[in-house]
Short mmCIF file of C-alpha atoms in Angstrom, two decimals:
data_model
loop_
_atom_site.label_atom_id
_atom_site.label_comp_id
_atom_site.label_asym_id
_atom_site.label_seq_id
_atom_site.Cartn_x
_atom_site.Cartn_y
_atom_site.Cartn_z
CA MET A 1176 -0.83 24.62 18.27
CA SER A 1177 2.63 22.08 18.17
CA ILE A 1178 3.33 19.93 20.78
CA THR A 1179 6.40 17.98 21.48
CA LEU A 1180 6.29 13.88 22.06
CA THR A 1181 9.19 11.18 22.82
CA LEU A 1182 7.45 8.08 20.63
CA SER A 1183 7.56 5.11 22.82
CA ASP A 1184 5.69 2.16 20.21
CA ILE A 1185 4.25 1.32 16.39
CA SER A 1186 0.80 0.45 15.79
CA HIS A 1187 -0.80 -1.75 13.87
CA GLY A 1188 -1.21 0.66 11.35
CA GLY A 1189 2.09 1.84 10.77
CA GLU A 1190 1.92 4.67 13.01
CA ALA A 1191 4.46 6.18 15.61
CA VAL A 1192 2.61 5.98 19.37
CA GLY A 1193 3.21 8.56 21.78
CA ARG A 1194 1.45 10.35 24.76
CA HIS A 1195 0.97 13.83 25.63
CA ASN A 1196 -1.48 14.33 28.86
CA GLY A 1197 -2.67 11.03 29.58
CA MET A 1198 -3.74 10.40 26.02
CA VAL A 1199 -2.48 8.38 23.79
CA VAL A 1200 -1.37 10.10 20.24
CA PHE A 1201 -0.76 8.77 16.43
CA VAL A 1202 1.94 10.17 14.53
CA PRO A 1203 2.56 9.02 11.15
CA LEU A 1204 5.86 9.29 9.24
CA ALA A 1205 7.64 8.65 12.64
CA ILE A 1206 9.75 6.13 14.05
CA PRO A 1207 9.06 4.55 18.04
CA GLY A 1208 12.25 6.18 20.13
CA GLU A 1209 12.25 9.96 18.17
CA THR A 1210 10.95 13.28 19.24
CA VAL A 1211 8.73 15.24 17.51
CA ARG A 1212 7.19 18.14 17.24
CA VAL A 1213 3.76 17.63 15.77
CA GLU A 1214 0.08 18.76 15.45
CA LEU A 1215 -2.70 17.56 16.84
CA THR A 1216 -5.66 17.42 13.43
CA GLN A 1217 -8.00 14.82 15.47
CA GLN A 1218 -8.88 14.82 18.70
CA ARG A 1219 -11.06 12.60 20.92
CA GLU A 1220 -10.83 11.59 25.21
CA ARG A 1221 -8.53 8.61 25.13
CA PHE A 1222 -6.59 9.85 21.56
CA ALA A 1223 -5.33 11.77 18.88
CA HIS A 1224 -4.06 11.67 15.55
CA ALA A 1225 -0.93 14.15 15.16
CA ARG A 1226 0.25 15.92 12.00
CA LEU A 1227 4.62 15.55 12.34
CA LEU A 1228 6.22 18.54 11.82
CA GLU A 1229 9.72 17.94 12.66
CA VAL A 1230 11.80 15.15 14.36
CA LEU A 1231 14.33 16.65 16.77
CA ALA A 1232 15.69 14.13 17.34
CA PRO A 1233 15.72 11.27 14.86
CA SER A 1234 16.15 6.81 15.64
CA PRO A 1235 18.61 5.24 13.82
CA ALA A 1236 16.07 3.67 12.17
CA ARG A 1237 15.14 6.68 9.85
CA VAL A 1238 16.59 7.00 6.16
CA THR A 1239 16.10 8.97 3.19
CA PRO A 1240 12.81 7.70 1.17
CA LEU A 1241 13.64 6.11 -2.27
CA CYS A 1242 10.22 7.66 -3.67
CA PRO A 1243 10.30 11.79 -4.01
CA TRP A 1244 6.15 11.23 -3.60
CA PHE A 1245 6.37 9.65 -0.05
CA GLY A 1246 4.94 11.91 2.74
CA ARG A 1247 2.39 13.48 0.03
CA CYS A 1248 1.74 10.23 -1.72
CA GLY A 1249 -1.24 7.92 0.74
CA GLY A 1250 0.51 4.77 -1.18
CA CYS A 1251 3.34 3.77 1.35
CA HIS A 1252 3.48 4.46 4.84
CA TRP A 1253 7.62 2.85 6.08
CA GLN A 1254 9.55 4.30 3.32
CA HIS A 1255 11.25 6.25 5.97
CA ILE A 1256 12.48 3.14 8.00
CA ASP A 1257 15.41 0.40 7.04
CA TYR A 1258 13.82 -2.09 6.34
CA ALA A 1259 15.66 -4.59 8.32
CA ALA A 1260 13.59 -1.85 11.54
CA GLN A 1261 10.39 -2.46 9.38
CA LEU A 1262 10.97 -6.02 9.78
CA ALA A 1263 11.49 -6.23 13.57
CA TYR A 1264 8.19 -3.28 13.86
CA LYS A 1265 5.63 -5.90 12.11
CA ARG A 1266 7.08 -8.74 14.53
CA ASP A 1267 6.49 -6.48 17.57
CA ILE A 1268 3.29 -5.54 15.84
CA VAL A 1269 2.03 -8.75 15.51
CA ARG A 1270 3.12 -10.08 19.14
CA SER A 1271 1.27 -6.95 20.74
CA GLN A 1272 -1.81 -7.79 19.15
CA LEU A 1273 -1.86 -11.31 20.03
CA GLN A 1274 -1.08 -10.51 23.71
CA ARG A 1275 -3.60 -7.50 23.72
CA LEU A 1276 -6.29 -9.18 21.77
CA GLY A 1277 -5.95 -12.76 22.00
CA LYS A 1278 -4.92 -12.53 25.91
CA GLN A 1279 -1.81 -14.37 25.52
CA PRO A 1280 0.59 -13.25 28.04
CA ASP A 1281 4.17 -14.48 26.33
CA PRO A 1282 3.51 -15.32 22.62
CA GLN A 1283 6.50 -16.75 20.42
CA VAL A 1284 6.38 -15.00 17.19
CA ARG A 1285 9.36 -15.43 15.43
CA PRO A 1286 10.81 -13.00 13.06
CA THR A 1287 9.66 -11.64 9.90
CA LEU A 1288 10.68 -13.38 6.56
CA GLY A 1289 11.31 -10.09 4.50
CA MET A 1290 12.42 -9.61 0.86
CA ASP A 1291 15.68 -10.07 -0.40
CA THR A 1292 15.12 -6.57 -2.51
CA PRO A 1293 11.38 -4.89 -1.36
CA TRP A 1294 10.82 -2.90 -4.11
CA ALA A 1295 9.02 -3.46 -7.43
CA TYR A 1296 6.83 -6.05 -6.22
CA ARG A 1297 3.39 -5.01 -6.34
CA ASN A 1298 1.60 -7.37 -8.78
CA HIS A 1299 -1.97 -4.81 -8.50
CA ALA A 1300 -2.29 -1.63 -7.76
CA GLN A 1301 -5.37 1.00 -7.44
CA ALA A 1302 -4.94 4.21 -8.72
CA VAL A 1303 -6.64 7.15 -8.95
CA THR A 1304 -6.76 9.98 -11.71
CA ASP A 1305 -6.88 13.75 -11.23
CA ALA A 1306 -8.82 16.63 -12.73
CA HIS A 1307 -6.16 16.44 -15.77
CA GLY A 1308 -6.41 12.69 -16.33
CA ARG A 1309 -2.95 12.71 -14.46
CA LEU A 1310 -2.46 8.97 -12.64
CA GLY A 1311 -1.53 8.77 -8.97
CA TYR A 1312 -2.85 8.12 -6.10
CA ASN A 1313 -5.00 9.62 -3.13
CA ALA A 1314 -2.25 11.93 -0.51
CA LEU A 1315 -2.20 10.86 3.19
CA LYS A 1316 -5.40 10.80 4.64
CA SER A 1317 -7.03 12.87 2.03
CA HIS A 1318 -9.04 12.27 -1.45
CA THR A 1319 -6.57 14.91 -3.00
CA VAL A 1320 -4.75 13.18 -5.84
CA VAL A 1321 -1.34 13.33 -5.65
CA PRO A 1322 -0.38 12.65 -9.61
CA ILE A 1323 2.76 10.02 -9.64
CA ASP A 1324 5.35 9.45 -13.05
CA GLU A 1325 6.80 6.71 -11.50
CA CYS A 1326 5.63 3.96 -8.50
CA ARG A 1327 8.74 1.89 -6.87
CA ILE A 1328 6.80 -0.37 -5.71
CA LEU A 1329 5.21 -1.29 -8.73
CA HIS A 1330 6.12 -4.63 -10.36
CA PRO A 1331 8.08 -3.57 -13.89
CA LEU A 1332 4.33 -5.31 -15.59
CA LEU A 1333 2.90 -2.58 -13.95
CA ASP A 1334 4.90 0.08 -14.00
CA GLU A 1335 5.02 -0.52 -18.27
CA LEU A 1336 1.58 -0.08 -17.97
CA TRP A 1337 1.29 3.06 -15.77
CA ALA A 1338 3.59 4.72 -18.38
CA ALA A 1339 1.84 3.52 -21.42
CA LEU A 1340 -1.92 5.14 -20.15
CA ASP A 1341 -2.68 7.61 -22.18
CA LEU A 1342 -5.41 9.56 -19.88
CA GLU A 1343 -8.10 12.13 -21.38
CA VAL A 1344 -9.70 14.68 -19.17
CA ASP A 1345 -13.00 13.10 -18.00
CA ALA A 1346 -11.30 9.67 -17.33
CA PRO A 1347 -12.33 7.01 -15.15
CA PRO A 1348 -11.59 8.43 -11.53
CA ARG A 1349 -10.24 4.90 -10.64
CA ILE A 1350 -8.24 2.77 -12.28
CA VAL A 1351 -6.75 -0.50 -10.74
CA LEU A 1352 -4.09 -2.52 -12.64
CA ARG A 1353 -3.16 -6.41 -12.39
CA ALA A 1354 -0.59 -8.79 -14.22
CA GLY A 1355 0.41 -12.44 -13.75
CA ILE A 1356 3.80 -11.93 -13.02
CA GLY A 1357 4.96 -15.62 -14.35
CA THR A 1358 2.78 -15.22 -16.94
CA GLU A 1359 3.15 -11.66 -17.78
CA GLU A 1360 -0.42 -11.29 -18.68
CA GLN A 1361 -1.47 -7.62 -17.78
CA MET A 1362 -5.18 -6.48 -17.22
CA ILE A 1363 -6.39 -2.97 -16.91
CA ILE A 1364 -9.85 -2.29 -14.93
CA LEU A 1365 -11.70 1.24 -15.66
CA GLU A 1366 -14.09 2.15 -11.93
CA GLY A 1367 -16.06 4.73 -13.12
CA ASP A 1368 -19.12 7.07 -12.00
CA ASP A 1369 -21.23 5.96 -15.30
CA SER A 1370 -22.99 2.97 -16.19
CA ALA A 1371 -22.32 3.11 -19.72
CA ALA A 1372 -18.81 1.91 -20.54
CA PRO A 1373 -16.35 4.80 -22.43
CA GLU A 1374 -14.62 4.31 -25.51
CA LEU A 1375 -11.31 2.67 -25.81
CA GLU A 1376 -8.12 1.95 -28.00
CA VAL A 1377 -5.83 0.00 -26.86
CA ASP A 1378 -2.40 -0.77 -28.12
CA LEU A 1379 -0.72 -3.40 -26.24
CA PRO A 1380 -1.67 -6.51 -25.62
CA VAL A 1381 -3.06 -5.96 -22.32
CA SER A 1382 -6.77 -6.76 -21.24
CA CYS A 1383 -8.89 -4.23 -20.40
CA LEU A 1384 -12.53 -3.92 -18.57
CA TYR A 1385 -15.13 -1.53 -17.18
CA GLN A 1386 -16.98 -1.75 -14.37
CA ALA A 1387 -19.83 0.45 -13.49
CA PRO A 1388 -21.06 2.16 -10.04
CA ASP A 1389 -23.40 -1.07 -9.45
CA GLY A 1390 -20.47 -3.69 -10.25
CA THR A 1391 -20.84 -4.63 -13.66
CA LEU A 1392 -18.27 -5.30 -15.51
CA THR A 1393 -18.12 -4.81 -19.53
CA LEU A 1394 -14.90 -6.67 -21.58
CA LEU A 1395 -13.70 -3.95 -23.54
CA ALA A 1396 -10.72 -5.79 -25.05
CA GLY A 1397 -9.04 -8.97 -24.22
CA ASP A 1398 -10.60 -11.49 -21.72
CA ASP A 1399 -11.80 -10.79 -18.41
CA HIS A 1400 -9.75 -12.84 -16.72
CA PHE A 1401 -5.49 -13.82 -16.45
CA HIS A 1402 -3.60 -16.28 -15.16
CA GLU A 1403 -0.76 -16.17 -12.27
CA VAL A 1404 2.10 -19.28 -11.63
CA LEU A 1405 2.44 -20.16 -8.04
CA ALA A 1406 4.71 -22.60 -6.73
CA GLY A 1407 4.13 -24.30 -10.12
CA ARG A 1408 0.52 -24.22 -10.17
CA VAL A 1409 -1.16 -21.93 -12.78
CA TYR A 1410 -4.13 -20.45 -11.64
CA ARG A 1411 -7.25 -18.29 -13.40
CA ILE A 1412 -7.78 -14.91 -12.13
CA SER A 1413 -11.18 -13.28 -13.48
CA ALA A 1414 -11.29 -9.47 -12.60
CA PRO A 1415 -12.54 -8.10 -9.78
CA SER A 1416 -10.85 -11.62 -7.32
CA PHE A 1417 -8.62 -11.56 -4.76
CA PHE A 1418 -4.69 -12.82 -5.16
CA GLN A 1419 -1.72 -12.06 -3.51
CA VAL A 1420 -0.21 -9.15 -4.30
CA ASN A 1421 3.29 -10.23 -3.91
CA THR A 1422 4.10 -13.75 -5.80
CA THR A 1423 6.66 -13.71 -4.21
CA GLN A 1424 6.59 -13.34 -0.92
CA ALA A 1425 3.19 -15.82 -1.62
CA GLU A 1426 5.94 -18.50 -2.44
CA HIS A 1427 7.37 -18.29 0.62
CA MET A 1428 4.38 -18.20 3.00
CA LEU A 1429 3.70 -21.93 0.79
CA ASP A 1430 7.18 -23.15 1.33
CA VAL A 1431 6.34 -22.47 5.26
CA VAL A 1432 3.47 -23.86 5.13
CA ARG A 1433 4.72 -26.63 3.62
CA ARG A 1434 7.84 -27.44 5.93
#
């Protein structure tokens, strides 16, 4: 059964929010201010999740996504929203969280500092493979693999690895791609369900490791780490460790802290 909603807000997870019979309804791929037709997919006592069926009255902030897989692939959530509006919504989300959770009646939240070009920036990607060895991401709210030929948010260093990977049918189910944007060092981490590492042929100057189910890492080629340059400092990053996925914006954050 479908219902019609007028959406009034956006959640911290990026889903638009409406109300139906006193119940909060979360709608992915929609925008506050829109009137939409949806199908409820999961219902609880006070809230429900819905699938967007049709946009009856679109928001002025709605744009055509750059990626042809957007909406099926679960890797991105906001490509249907104009970037300036995205930044404003993110500010609203922080403000709302400070009011609701932090109990601050009137929190002062400055405008979000965005990128000049919000594409081709990620230095870290976690991909999955399908039964044919094709690389992609899980579908929105699903474990179904959506094969992707090209990911528009990956830095060219990762895009190069993505295009170069020639995987077999029995490829590891998860592939992690990493790179140091300032050093151009690249790394591939194969995450498998077997304890034994697979055989691998590498034609690129790239580090490659295998991660077993228990977390054990086996070095297959190159080094077990790579380097990144951030604000003039060189960082040594081990394969499983965290580092900001957006090097350019990480430098902007450092500038804010310094000021």
